[in-house]
Amino acid sequence: MSTSSTPVNLDAVIIGAGFSGMYQLLSLRDKLGLSARVLEAAGGVGGTWYWNRYPGARCDSESHSYSYYFSKELLQEWNWTERYPQQPEIMRYLNHVADRFDLRRDIQLDTRVKSAHYEAQHNRWHVTTEAGEVFHCTYLITAVGCLSSANVPKIDGLNDYAGDWYHTGQWPHEGVDFSGKRVGVVGTGSTGIQAIPVIAAQSKHLTVFQRTANYSIPARNAPLTDEFKQYAKSHTDDIRHIMNSNTNAHPFYITDRSVFDVSNEERKQIMETAWKKGGLEFRAAFRDTLIDEKANKIVADFIREKISEIVKNPATAKLLGDIDHPFAAKRPPVDSQYFETYNLDHVDLVNIRETPIEKITATGIKTKNHDYPLDIIVFATGFDAMTGSLLKIDIQGRNGLALKEAWYAGPRNYLGLQVPGFPNMFTVTGPGSPSVLCNMPPAIEHHVDWITHCIKDMREKGIQRIEAQEKAADDWVLEVNHAANSTLLPSATHSWYLGANVPGKPRVFMPYAGGFAKYQKIVSDATSNGYVGFTLS
Ligand code: NAP
């Protein structure tokens, strides 16, 4: 450990040891031979999976696609066990990667980055940690994850609550014992929908506080068959090609078929088949689900019907099906027995849109009409997504420009990779890139490969600085808005894609919705034409 008087000099500092940070370290250190260090706040590698260990935490991407594809050997060695990997299995995978590629010696855990300031006179970044260490580096790479900054709602009285409360994104490592307890879950996004069935199975009584009803598709999780494992291992090139050449980087294509190309019966059959297969691929049954309101309504009504078939109590079914946004305009959850859970006698659903939570008392949650006594409250209330983790760090670029200031009206960058005024700083899967609209590992590998290639180019050509141009960033923000507005995504006006889940956050559609394949082409064209939109000096 250094002290503030003895800075450590490195080529690169990488912030975060999740999927992105680990691959970025490997790429800079082992492919380019640079000195690089990962600084990670957590006590282990894993990024979002290190923190999100709530009951039922599982990935919604299929395991054979939720993998690094940069190493053929790794793909052959690693054996996933289920269609969707659970959090402990993902952690085993990421720890295996850390060991297999000898990454740990350059990952500094329990180290929270406090500030990163660009020093123009030295063309370097001056990075400090909360423990007072100082690092000087030429390249600063933020690999802080898109969904890492927990959003705990500011509800009156939380400090007076005598029971235990948890946010799903900061789950205790020793786990939580729900047996014999009255539990309240606030939040019915992807996380709540995964956690609710598991908590229901473990608790004496569960009350779910729902503000916005949500669609969900059955995951149909199951152990992987030997045939499938064999297929995945013998088709890695094909699978990678499919992921890299489609909209969402999943291992399947969205069909070319419109909802209106087929008869009612045929359409119903297609949706039944997709429902039976389950998972995010349900979205891929028609090409116009997310761009045409009428098409979307047909698919949404199909799901509503399913909810009312599954949930036996008509009032509960109505409340669960009373969904105020188009299907998939918010990130669609996939579940294991979510709607079925409401058929259990000890599970209740409370409509906090109609009767909002007024406060938390010493004994539980109080709405206008009712007191709910609770031993444990679980907040499955999401994240300050995409910008939260970055803006928690005091990042200052050229002339002391704070990132907070630069992004005062929302994130503004070029291709989601660089921010004007912040030379040699790169953001992996930051706002303005497809990131969260994708299966993350291919999106991460694309960014890390681009950053690595860019730094290699710079060093070979004696270029000391790369910086996004102001006009390029303005144009890219317009393109990001245009891409979102060509879909139904912005019509879910309270989604985290828009920053609307965090009070006071600017409402800007953050990820790039033009599709992963198109995005890669835009980035590749700009690069091969001499880094169009960047200033190299
Ligand atoms: P989320 O989608 O933002 O959902 C948060 C939930 O909490 C919503 O139901 C929201 O209601 C509710 N909520 C927020 N603040 C509240 C308040 N003050 N009072 C009452 N209710 C409140 O968060 P998430 O479920 O954690 O999911 C975030 C993202 O993480 C997902 O969309 C997905 O991309 C990712 N994720 C992935 C996986 C996976 O792959 N396995 C699993 C979980 C999450 P409103 O809708 O009314 O705001």
Coordinates of C-alpha atoms and ligand atoms in Angstrom, one line a residue:
M1 CA 0.0 0.0 0.0
S2 CA 1.3 3.5 -0.9
T3 CA 0.8 6.6 1.1
S4 CA -0.3 10.0 -0.3
S5 CA 3.4 11.1 -0.5
T6 CA 4.5 8.1 -2.7
P7 CA 2.2 7.9 -5.7
V8 CA 2.2 4.6 -7.6
N9 CA 2.9 5.2 -11.3
L10 CA 1.0 3.0 -13.7
D11 CA 0.0 3.1 -17.4
A12 CA -3.6 2.4 -16.5
V13 CA -6.0 2.4 -13.5
I14 CA -9.2 0.5 -14.0
I15 CA -12.0 1.1 -11.5
G16 CA -14.1 -2.0 -10.7
A17 CA -13.4 -5.8 -10.8
G18 CA -16.5 -7.1 -12.4
F19 CA -16.8 -8.7 -15.9
S20 CA -15.5 -5.4 -17.5
G21 CA -12.6 -4.6 -15.1
M22 CA -11.2 -8.1 -15.1
Y23 CA -11.2 -8.4 -18.9
Q24 CA -9.8 -4.9 -19.3
L25 CA -6.9 -5.7 -16.9
L26 CA -6.1 -8.9 -18.8
S27 CA -6.2 -7.0 -22.2
L28 CA -4.0 -4.1 -21.1
R29 CA -1.6 -6.2 -19.1
D30 CA -1.3 -9.4 -21.1
K31 CA -2.0 -8.3 -24.6
L32 CA -0.3 -4.9 -24.6
G33 CA 2.2 -5.4 -21.8
L34 CA 1.1 -2.3 -19.8
S35 CA 1.3 -1.8 -16.1
A36 CA -2.3 -1.7 -14.9
R37 CA -4.2 -2.1 -11.6
V38 CA -7.8 -2.6 -10.8
L39 CA -9.1 -0.7 -7.8
E40 CA -12.2 -2.4 -6.4
A41 CA -14.3 -1.3 -3.4
A42 CA -15.6 -4.8 -2.6
G43 CA -13.8 -7.5 -0.7
G44 CA -13.8 -9.8 -3.8
V45 CA -14.1 -9.8 -7.6
G46 CA -17.5 -10.1 -9.3
G47 CA -18.9 -6.5 -9.5
T48 CA -22.7 -6.5 -9.5
W49 CA -22.8 -10.2 -8.6
Y50 CA -20.6 -9.6 -5.5
W51 CA -23.3 -7.3 -4.1
N52 CA -26.5 -8.8 -5.5
R53 CA -26.7 -12.0 -3.6
Y54 CA -30.4 -11.7 -2.6
P55 CA -32.5 -14.8 -2.5
G56 CA -33.3 -16.0 -6.0
A57 CA -30.6 -13.9 -7.7
R58 CA -30.0 -15.3 -11.0
C59 CA -29.1 -14.0 -14.4
D60 CA -31.7 -13.5 -17.1
S61 CA -29.3 -14.2 -19.9
E62 CA -28.8 -17.8 -20.7
S63 CA -25.6 -19.2 -19.2
H64 CA -23.9 -20.2 -22.4
S65 CA -24.2 -16.6 -23.6
Y66 CA -23.4 -15.0 -20.2
S67 CA -19.8 -15.9 -20.6
Y68 CA -16.6 -14.4 -21.9
Y69 CA -16.0 -15.4 -25.5
F70 CA -12.4 -14.1 -25.8
S71 CA -10.8 -17.4 -24.8
K72 CA -11.7 -20.6 -26.6
E73 CA -10.0 -22.6 -23.8
L74 CA -12.1 -20.9 -21.1
L75 CA -15.3 -21.7 -23.1
Q76 CA -14.3 -25.3 -23.4
E77 CA -13.2 -25.7 -19.7
W78 CA -16.1 -24.1 -18.0
N79 CA -19.4 -26.0 -17.4
W80 CA -22.5 -24.1 -16.6
T81 CA -25.1 -26.3 -14.9
E82 CA -28.4 -24.5 -15.5
R83 CA -30.2 -22.6 -18.3
Y84 CA -29.8 -19.4 -16.2
P85 CA -26.9 -19.3 -13.8
Q86 CA -27.5 -18.5 -10.2
Q87 CA -25.5 -15.8 -8.4
P88 CA -23.2 -18.3 -6.6
E89 CA -22.4 -20.0 -9.9
I90 CA -21.6 -16.7 -11.6
M91 CA -19.3 -15.9 -8.7
R92 CA -17.6 -19.2 -9.0
Y93 CA -17.1 -18.5 -12.7
L94 CA -15.7 -15.0 -12.2
N95 CA -13.4 -16.2 -9.4
H96 CA -12.2 -19.0 -11.8
V97 CA -11.4 -16.4 -14.4
A98 CA -9.5 -14.3 -11.9
D99 CA -7.4 -17.3 -11.0
R100 CA -7.0 -18.9 -14.4
F101 CA -5.6 -15.6 -15.9
D102 CA -3.6 -14.7 -12.8
L103 CA -5.5 -11.5 -12.4
R104 CA -5.5 -11.2 -8.7
R105 CA -2.0 -9.9 -8.3
D106 CA -3.1 -6.7 -10.1
I107 CA -6.5 -6.3 -8.4
Q108 CA -6.6 -4.3 -5.2
L109 CA -9.7 -5.1 -3.2
D110 CA -11.3 -3.1 -0.4
T111 CA -10.2 0.0 -2.2
R112 CA -12.8 2.7 -2.9
V113 CA -11.7 5.3 -5.4
K114 CA -12.4 8.8 -4.0
S115 CA -11.3 11.0 -6.8
A116 CA -9.7 11.1 -10.3
H117 CA -8.4 14.4 -11.6
Y118 CA -6.7 15.0 -14.9
E119 CA -3.4 16.9 -14.7
A120 CA -2.9 18.5 -18.1
Q121 CA 0.7 19.6 -17.5
H122 CA 1.7 15.9 -17.0
N123 CA -1.0 14.4 -19.2
R124 CA -1.9 12.0 -16.4
W125 CA -4.7 11.1 -14.1
H126 CA -4.2 11.6 -10.4
V127 CA -6.3 9.0 -8.6
T128 CA -6.9 8.9 -4.9
T129 CA -8.6 6.3 -2.7
E130 CA -10.5 6.7 0.4
A131 CA -7.6 5.2 2.3
G132 CA -5.4 8.0 1.0
E133 CA -3.4 6.2 -1.6
V134 CA -2.4 8.0 -4.8
F135 CA -2.0 6.6 -8.3
H136 CA -0.7 8.3 -11.4
C137 CA -1.8 6.9 -14.7
T138 CA -2.0 7.8 -18.3
Y139 CA -5.3 6.0 -19.0
L140 CA -8.3 5.9 -16.7
I141 CA -10.9 3.2 -17.4
T142 CA -14.1 3.2 -15.5
A143 CA -15.6 -0.3 -15.3
V144 CA -18.0 0.5 -12.5
G145 CA -21.1 -1.3 -13.8
C146 CA -24.4 0.0 -14.9
L147 CA -26.5 -1.2 -11.9
S148 CA -24.2 -0.9 -8.9
S149 CA -25.4 2.1 -7.0
A150 CA -28.3 1.0 -4.7
N151 CA -31.4 3.2 -4.7
V152 CA -32.8 3.1 -1.1
P153 CA -36.0 5.1 -1.1
K154 CA -36.1 8.0 1.3
I155 CA -39.2 7.1 3.3
D156 CA -39.9 8.9 6.5
G157 CA -39.2 6.8 9.6
L158 CA -36.8 4.3 8.3
N159 CA -34.3 5.2 11.0
D160 CA -36.9 4.4 13.6
Y161 CA -37.7 1.0 12.3
A162 CA -36.9 -1.7 15.0
G163 CA -36.8 -4.6 12.6
D164 CA -34.1 -5.4 10.0
W165 CA -34.1 -3.9 6.6
Y166 CA -32.0 -4.7 3.5
H167 CA -31.6 -3.5 0.0
T168 CA -31.2 -6.4 -2.5
G169 CA -28.2 -4.8 -4.1
Q170 CA -26.3 -4.7 -0.7
W171 CA -27.2 -8.1 0.5
P172 CA -25.4 -9.4 3.6
H173 CA -22.9 -12.2 2.8
E174 CA -24.1 -14.3 5.7
G175 CA -27.6 -14.3 4.2
V176 CA -30.9 -13.5 6.0
D177 CA -33.0 -16.0 7.9
F178 CA -36.6 -15.4 7.0
S179 CA -38.0 -18.4 8.9
G180 CA -40.9 -17.5 11.2
K181 CA -40.8 -13.9 10.1
R182 CA -43.3 -11.4 8.7
V183 CA -41.6 -9.9 5.7
G184 CA -42.4 -6.9 3.5
V185 CA -40.9 -6.6 0.0
V186 CA -41.0 -3.1 -1.7
G187 CA -40.5 -3.3 -5.4
T188 CA -41.6 -5.5 -8.3
G189 CA -38.9 -5.0 -10.9
S190 CA -36.7 -7.9 -12.1
T191 CA -35.1 -8.2 -8.7
G192 CA -38.3 -8.2 -6.6
I193 CA -39.9 -10.7 -9.1
Q194 CA -36.9 -13.0 -8.6
A195 CA -36.8 -12.6 -4.8
I196 CA -40.5 -12.8 -4.0
P197 CA -41.1 -16.5 -4.6
V198 CA -38.0 -17.5 -2.7
I199 CA -38.7 -15.2 0.3
A200 CA -42.3 -16.5 0.3
A201 CA -41.1 -20.0 0.5
Q202 CA -38.9 -19.2 3.6
S203 CA -41.1 -16.7 5.5
K204 CA -44.1 -17.0 7.8
H205 CA -45.9 -14.1 6.0
L206 CA -45.0 -12.0 3.0
T207 CA -46.5 -8.7 2.0
V208 CA -45.6 -7.3 -1.4
F209 CA -45.9 -3.5 -1.8
Q210 CA -46.5 -2.9 -5.5
R211 CA -46.3 0.6 -7.0
T212 CA -46.2 -0.4 -10.6
A213 CA -47.4 -3.7 -11.9
N214 CA -45.0 -5.5 -14.2
Y215 CA -45.0 -8.0 -17.0
S216 CA -43.0 -11.1 -16.4
I217 CA -42.2 -14.1 -18.6
P218 CA -41.5 -17.5 -17.1
A219 CA -37.8 -18.3 -17.2
R220 CA -38.4 -22.1 -17.5
N221 CA -35.1 -22.6 -15.8
A222 CA -33.8 -26.1 -15.7
P223 CA -30.5 -28.0 -15.5
L224 CA -28.7 -28.0 -18.9
T225 CA -28.9 -31.3 -20.7
D226 CA -25.7 -33.0 -21.9
E227 CA -26.9 -32.5 -25.5
F228 CA -27.2 -28.7 -24.9
K229 CA -23.8 -28.5 -23.2
Q230 CA -22.3 -30.3 -26.2
Y231 CA -24.0 -28.0 -28.6
A232 CA -22.8 -24.9 -26.8
K233 CA -19.2 -26.1 -26.7
S234 CA -19.1 -27.2 -30.3
H235 CA -20.8 -24.0 -31.7
T236 CA -19.0 -21.2 -29.9
D237 CA -18.1 -19.4 -33.1
D238 CA -21.7 -19.6 -34.3
I239 CA -23.1 -18.5 -31.0
R240 CA -20.7 -15.6 -30.8
H241 CA -21.6 -14.6 -34.4
I242 CA -25.3 -14.5 -33.6
M243 CA -24.8 -12.4 -30.4
N244 CA -22.6 -9.9 -32.3
S245 CA -24.9 -9.6 -35.2
N246 CA -28.2 -8.8 -33.6
T247 CA -30.0 -6.2 -31.6
N248 CA -29.6 -7.3 -28.0
A249 CA -26.5 -9.5 -28.0
H250 CA -28.5 -12.5 -26.9
P251 CA -27.9 -15.9 -28.6
F252 CA -31.0 -15.6 -30.8
Y253 CA -32.4 -13.3 -33.5
I254 CA -35.6 -11.3 -33.4
T255 CA -37.8 -12.7 -36.1
D256 CA -38.6 -10.7 -39.2
R257 CA -42.3 -11.3 -38.7
S258 CA -44.8 -8.6 -37.8
V259 CA -47.6 -9.3 -35.3
F260 CA -49.9 -8.5 -38.2
D261 CA -48.4 -10.9 -40.7
V262 CA -50.2 -13.8 -39.3
S263 CA -53.8 -14.8 -38.5
N264 CA -55.2 -14.6 -34.9
E265 CA -54.8 -18.3 -34.4
E266 CA -51.3 -18.5 -35.7
R267 CA -50.3 -15.5 -33.6
K268 CA -51.8 -17.1 -30.5
Q269 CA -49.8 -20.3 -31.3
I270 CA -46.6 -18.4 -31.8
M271 CA -47.0 -16.6 -28.4
E272 CA -48.0 -19.9 -26.7
T273 CA -44.8 -21.5 -28.0
A274 CA -42.7 -18.5 -27.0
W275 CA -44.3 -18.5 -23.5
K276 CA -43.7 -22.2 -23.1
K277 CA -40.0 -21.8 -24.1
G278 CA -39.8 -18.8 -21.8
G279 CA -37.1 -16.2 -21.1
L280 CA -36.2 -13.0 -22.8
E281 CA -36.5 -14.7 -26.2
F282 CA -40.3 -14.2 -25.8
R283 CA -39.6 -10.6 -27.0
A284 CA -38.1 -12.0 -30.2
A285 CA -41.3 -13.6 -31.5
F286 CA -42.3 -10.5 -33.5
R287 CA -40.2 -7.7 -34.9
D288 CA -42.6 -4.9 -34.1
T289 CA -43.4 -5.5 -30.5
L290 CA -41.3 -2.7 -29.3
I291 CA -42.0 -0.2 -32.1
D292 CA -45.7 -0.4 -32.8
E293 CA -48.2 0.4 -30.1
K294 CA -50.9 -1.8 -31.6
A295 CA -48.6 -4.8 -32.0
N296 CA -47.4 -4.3 -28.5
K297 CA -50.9 -4.2 -27.1
I298 CA -51.6 -7.6 -28.6
V299 CA -48.6 -9.2 -27.0
A300 CA -49.2 -7.3 -23.7
D301 CA -52.8 -8.5 -23.6
F302 CA -51.6 -12.1 -24.1
I303 CA -49.4 -11.7 -21.0
R304 CA -52.3 -10.1 -19.0
E305 CA -54.5 -13.1 -19.9
K306 CA -51.8 -15.4 -18.6
I307 CA -51.6 -13.5 -15.3
S308 CA -55.3 -13.8 -14.9
E309 CA -55.2 -17.6 -15.7
I310 CA -52.4 -18.2 -13.1
V311 CA -53.6 -16.0 -10.2
K312 CA -56.7 -17.4 -8.6
N313 CA -57.9 -14.4 -6.6
P314 CA -59.5 -12.1 -9.2
A315 CA -58.7 -8.9 -7.2
T316 CA -55.1 -9.8 -7.0
A317 CA -54.9 -10.9 -10.6
K318 CA -56.5 -7.6 -11.6
L319 CA -53.9 -5.6 -9.6
L320 CA -51.0 -7.6 -11.1
G321 CA -52.3 -7.2 -14.6
D322 CA -53.1 -3.5 -14.3
I323 CA -49.9 -2.5 -16.1
D324 CA -49.4 1.1 -17.2
H325 CA -46.7 0.7 -19.8
P326 CA -46.1 -1.2 -23.0
F327 CA -44.5 -4.6 -22.8
A328 CA -40.7 -4.4 -22.7
A329 CA -40.7 -0.6 -22.5
K330 CA -39.2 -1.3 -19.1
R331 CA -36.7 -4.1 -18.9
P332 CA -38.9 -7.2 -18.9
P333 CA -38.3 -9.5 -15.9
V334 CA -38.2 -13.3 -16.3
D335 CA -39.4 -15.3 -13.3
S336 CA -39.7 -18.7 -11.6
Q337 CA -43.2 -19.0 -10.1
Y338 CA -43.7 -15.3 -9.6
F339 CA -47.4 -15.0 -10.3
E340 CA -48.0 -18.4 -8.8
T341 CA -46.7 -17.1 -5.5
Y342 CA -49.8 -14.9 -5.0
N343 CA -51.9 -18.1 -4.7
L344 CA -50.2 -18.9 -1.4
D345 CA -52.3 -18.1 1.6
H346 CA -49.5 -16.3 3.4
V347 CA -48.7 -13.9 0.6
D348 CA -50.5 -10.6 0.2
L349 CA -50.3 -7.9 -2.4
V350 CA -50.7 -4.2 -1.5
N351 CA -51.4 -1.5 -4.0
I352 CA -49.2 1.4 -3.0
R353 CA -50.1 3.3 -6.1
E354 CA -53.6 3.8 -4.7
T355 CA -52.6 4.0 -1.0
P356 CA -48.9 5.1 -0.9
I357 CA -46.6 4.3 1.9
E358 CA -46.9 7.2 4.3
K359 CA -44.0 6.2 6.6
I360 CA -42.1 3.5 8.2
T361 CA -42.9 3.1 11.9
A362 CA -41.0 1.2 14.6
T363 CA -43.0 -1.9 13.8
G364 CA -43.5 -1.9 10.1
I365 CA -44.9 0.0 7.1
K366 CA -47.8 2.4 7.3
T367 CA -50.0 3.3 4.4
K368 CA -52.9 5.7 4.5
N369 CA -55.4 3.0 5.4
H370 CA -53.4 0.4 7.1
D371 CA -50.4 -0.6 9.4
Y372 CA -48.5 -3.6 8.2
P373 CA -46.4 -5.1 11.1
L374 CA -43.2 -6.5 9.7
D375 CA -40.1 -8.1 11.1
I376 CA -38.0 -7.6 8.0
I377 CA -38.3 -5.1 5.1
V378 CA -36.6 -5.9 1.8
F379 CA -36.1 -3.0 -0.6
A380 CA -36.0 -4.3 -4.2
T381 CA -36.1 -0.7 -5.3
G382 CA -33.4 -0.8 -8.0
F383 CA -30.4 1.4 -8.7
D384 CA -29.2 4.9 -9.5
A385 CA -28.5 3.3 -12.9
M386 CA -25.7 4.0 -15.4
T387 CA -24.5 7.3 -14.0
G388 CA -24.8 6.7 -10.2
S389 CA -21.6 4.9 -9.6
L390 CA -19.6 7.2 -11.8
L391 CA -20.9 10.4 -10.3
K392 CA -20.2 9.2 -6.7
I393 CA -16.5 9.6 -7.6
D394 CA -15.1 13.1 -7.8
I395 CA -14.0 12.9 -11.4
Q396 CA -12.5 16.1 -12.9
G397 CA -11.2 16.5 -16.4
R398 CA -9.4 19.3 -18.1
N399 CA -9.4 22.7 -16.2
G400 CA -11.1 21.2 -13.2
L401 CA -14.3 20.4 -15.1
A402 CA -16.3 18.1 -12.8
L403 CA -18.1 15.2 -14.5
K404 CA -21.1 16.1 -12.3
E405 CA -21.1 19.5 -14.0
A406 CA -20.5 18.2 -17.5
W407 CA -23.5 15.8 -16.9
Y408 CA -25.6 18.3 -15.1
A409 CA -28.4 17.9 -17.6
G410 CA -27.8 14.2 -18.1
P411 CA -25.0 12.1 -19.5
R412 CA -23.3 13.6 -22.6
N413 CA -20.6 11.6 -24.3
Y414 CA -19.5 10.2 -27.6
L415 CA -20.4 6.6 -28.5
G416 CA -20.7 5.9 -24.8
L417 CA -16.9 5.7 -24.7
Q418 CA -15.5 9.1 -24.0
V419 CA -16.6 12.4 -22.5
P420 CA -15.4 15.7 -24.0
G421 CA -13.0 17.4 -21.6
F422 CA -11.8 14.1 -20.1
P423 CA -8.8 13.0 -22.1
N424 CA -7.7 9.4 -21.9
M425 CA -10.7 8.5 -19.8
F426 CA -12.8 5.6 -21.1
T427 CA -16.1 4.3 -19.8
V428 CA -16.9 0.6 -20.3
T429 CA -20.6 0.2 -21.1
G430 CA -21.4 3.7 -20.0
P431 CA -24.5 5.6 -20.9
G432 CA -24.8 6.2 -24.6
S433 CA -23.9 2.6 -25.4
P434 CA -26.2 -0.3 -25.8
S435 CA -25.1 -1.9 -22.5
V436 CA -28.1 -2.6 -20.4
L437 CA -30.3 -3.2 -23.5
C438 CA -28.0 -6.1 -24.2
N439 CA -26.8 -9.3 -22.8
M440 CA -23.9 -7.7 -21.0
P441 CA -20.8 -9.8 -21.6
P442 CA -20.7 -9.3 -25.4
A443 CA -21.3 -5.5 -24.9
I444 CA -18.4 -5.5 -22.4
E445 CA -16.1 -7.4 -24.6
H446 CA -16.8 -5.1 -27.5
H447 CA -15.9 -2.0 -25.4
V448 CA -12.8 -3.5 -23.8
D449 CA -11.5 -4.7 -27.2
W450 CA -12.1 -1.2 -28.6
I451 CA -10.4 0.6 -25.7
T452 CA -7.4 -1.9 -25.9
H453 CA -7.1 -1.4 -29.6
C454 CA -7.3 2.3 -29.3
I455 CA -4.6 2.5 -26.6
K456 CA -2.4 0.1 -28.8
D457 CA -2.9 2.4 -31.8
M458 CA -2.0 5.5 -29.7
R459 CA 1.2 3.9 -28.4
E460 CA 2.3 2.7 -31.8
K461 CA 1.7 6.1 -33.4
G462 CA 3.1 8.1 -30.5
I463 CA -0.3 9.7 -29.7
Q464 CA -0.5 10.9 -26.1
R465 CA -4.1 12.0 -25.8
I466 CA -7.5 11.0 -27.1
E467 CA -10.5 13.0 -26.3
A468 CA -14.1 13.1 -27.6
Q469 CA -15.0 16.2 -29.5
E470 CA -17.8 18.5 -28.3
K471 CA -19.7 18.4 -31.6
A472 CA -19.4 14.6 -31.8
A473 CA -20.8 14.3 -28.3
D474 CA -23.7 16.6 -29.1
D475 CA -24.5 14.7 -32.3
W476 CA -24.3 11.4 -30.4
V477 CA -26.7 12.6 -27.7
L478 CA -29.1 13.4 -30.6
E479 CA -28.6 10.0 -32.1
V480 CA -29.2 8.3 -28.7
N481 CA -32.4 10.2 -28.3
H482 CA -33.5 9.5 -31.9
A483 CA -32.8 5.8 -31.4
A484 CA -34.9 5.7 -28.2
N485 CA -37.7 7.8 -29.8
S486 CA -37.9 5.3 -32.7
T487 CA -39.1 2.7 -30.2
L488 CA -41.7 2.5 -27.4
L489 CA -39.0 2.5 -24.7
P490 CA -39.5 6.2 -23.6
S491 CA -43.2 5.6 -23.1
A492 CA -42.4 3.9 -19.8
T493 CA -42.0 7.3 -18.3
H494 CA -40.9 6.2 -14.9
S495 CA -38.2 3.7 -15.9
W496 CA -34.7 3.6 -14.8
Y497 CA -33.6 3.8 -18.4
L498 CA -34.7 7.4 -18.2
G499 CA -33.4 8.0 -14.7
A500 CA -36.9 8.6 -13.6
N501 CA -36.7 6.2 -10.6
V502 CA -34.3 8.5 -8.7
P503 CA -35.8 11.7 -7.5
G504 CA -34.0 14.8 -9.0
K505 CA -32.1 12.8 -11.6
P506 CA -32.3 14.4 -15.1
R507 CA -34.8 12.6 -17.3
V508 CA -32.7 11.5 -20.3
F509 CA -32.9 8.1 -22.0
M510 CA -29.5 6.7 -21.2
P511 CA -28.7 3.6 -23.2
Y512 CA -28.3 3.5 -27.0
A513 CA -31.4 1.7 -28.4
G514 CA -30.3 1.5 -32.0
G515 CA -29.2 -2.1 -31.6
F516 CA -25.9 -3.8 -30.8
A517 CA -25.0 -4.7 -34.4
K518 CA -25.7 -1.2 -35.6
Y519 CA -23.7 0.3 -32.8
Q520 CA -20.7 -1.8 -33.5
K521 CA -20.7 -0.7 -37.1
I522 CA -20.9 3.0 -36.1
V523 CA -18.0 2.6 -33.7
S524 CA -16.0 0.6 -36.3
D525 CA -16.6 3.1 -39.1
A526 CA -15.6 6.0 -36.9
T527 CA -12.4 4.2 -35.9
S528 CA -11.3 2.9 -39.3
N529 CA -11.8 6.4 -40.8
G530 CA -9.2 7.8 -38.4
Y531 CA -11.1 8.1 -35.1
V532 CA -13.8 10.4 -36.4
G533 CA -15.2 12.5 -33.6
F534 CA -12.1 12.1 -31.4
T535 CA -9.1 14.5 -31.1
L536 CA -5.8 12.8 -31.1
S537 CA -2.8 14.8 -30.0
Ligands
NAP1 P1 -36.2 -1.6 -10.9 O1 -36.4 -2.3 -12.2 O2 -35.8 -0.2 -10.9 O3 -37.5 -1.9 -10.0 C1 -37.6 -1.2 -8.8 C2 -38.9 -1.5 -8.2 O4 -39.0 -0.8 -7.0 C3 -40.1 -1.0 -9.0 O5 -41.2 -1.9 -8.9 C4 -40.3 0.4 -8.5 O6 -41.6 0.8 -8.7 C5 -40.1 0.1 -7.0 N1 -39.8 1.3 -6.2 C6 -38.7 2.1 -6.4 N2 -38.7 3.1 -5.5 C7 -39.9 2.9 -4.8 C8 -40.5 3.7 -3.8 N3 -39.9 4.8 -3.3 N4 -41.6 3.2 -3.2 C9 -42.2 2.1 -3.7 N5 -41.7 1.4 -4.7 C10 -40.5 1.8 -5.3 O7 -35.0 -2.4 -10.1 P2 -34.6 -3.9 -10.1 O8 -35.7 -4.8 -10.0 O9 -33.5 -4.0 -9.1 O10 -34.0 -4.1 -11.5 C11 -33.1 -3.2 -12.1 C12 -32.4 -3.8 -13.3 O11 -31.4 -4.7 -12.8 C13 -33.3 -4.7 -14.1 O12 -34.1 -4.0 -15.0 C14 -32.3 -5.5 -14.8 O13 -31.7 -4.8 -15.9 C15 -31.2 -5.8 -13.8 N6 -31.5 -7.0 -13.1 C16 -31.1 -8.1 -13.8 C17 -31.3 -9.3 -13.2 C18 -30.8 -10.5 -13.9 O14 -30.4 -10.6 -15.0 N7 -31.0 -11.6 -13.2 C19 -32.0 -9.4 -12.0 C20 -32.4 -8.3 -11.4 C21 -32.1 -7.1 -11.9 P3 -41.9 1.8 -9.9 O15 -41.9 0.9 -11.1 O16 -43.3 2.4 -9.6 O17 -40.8 2.9 -9.9

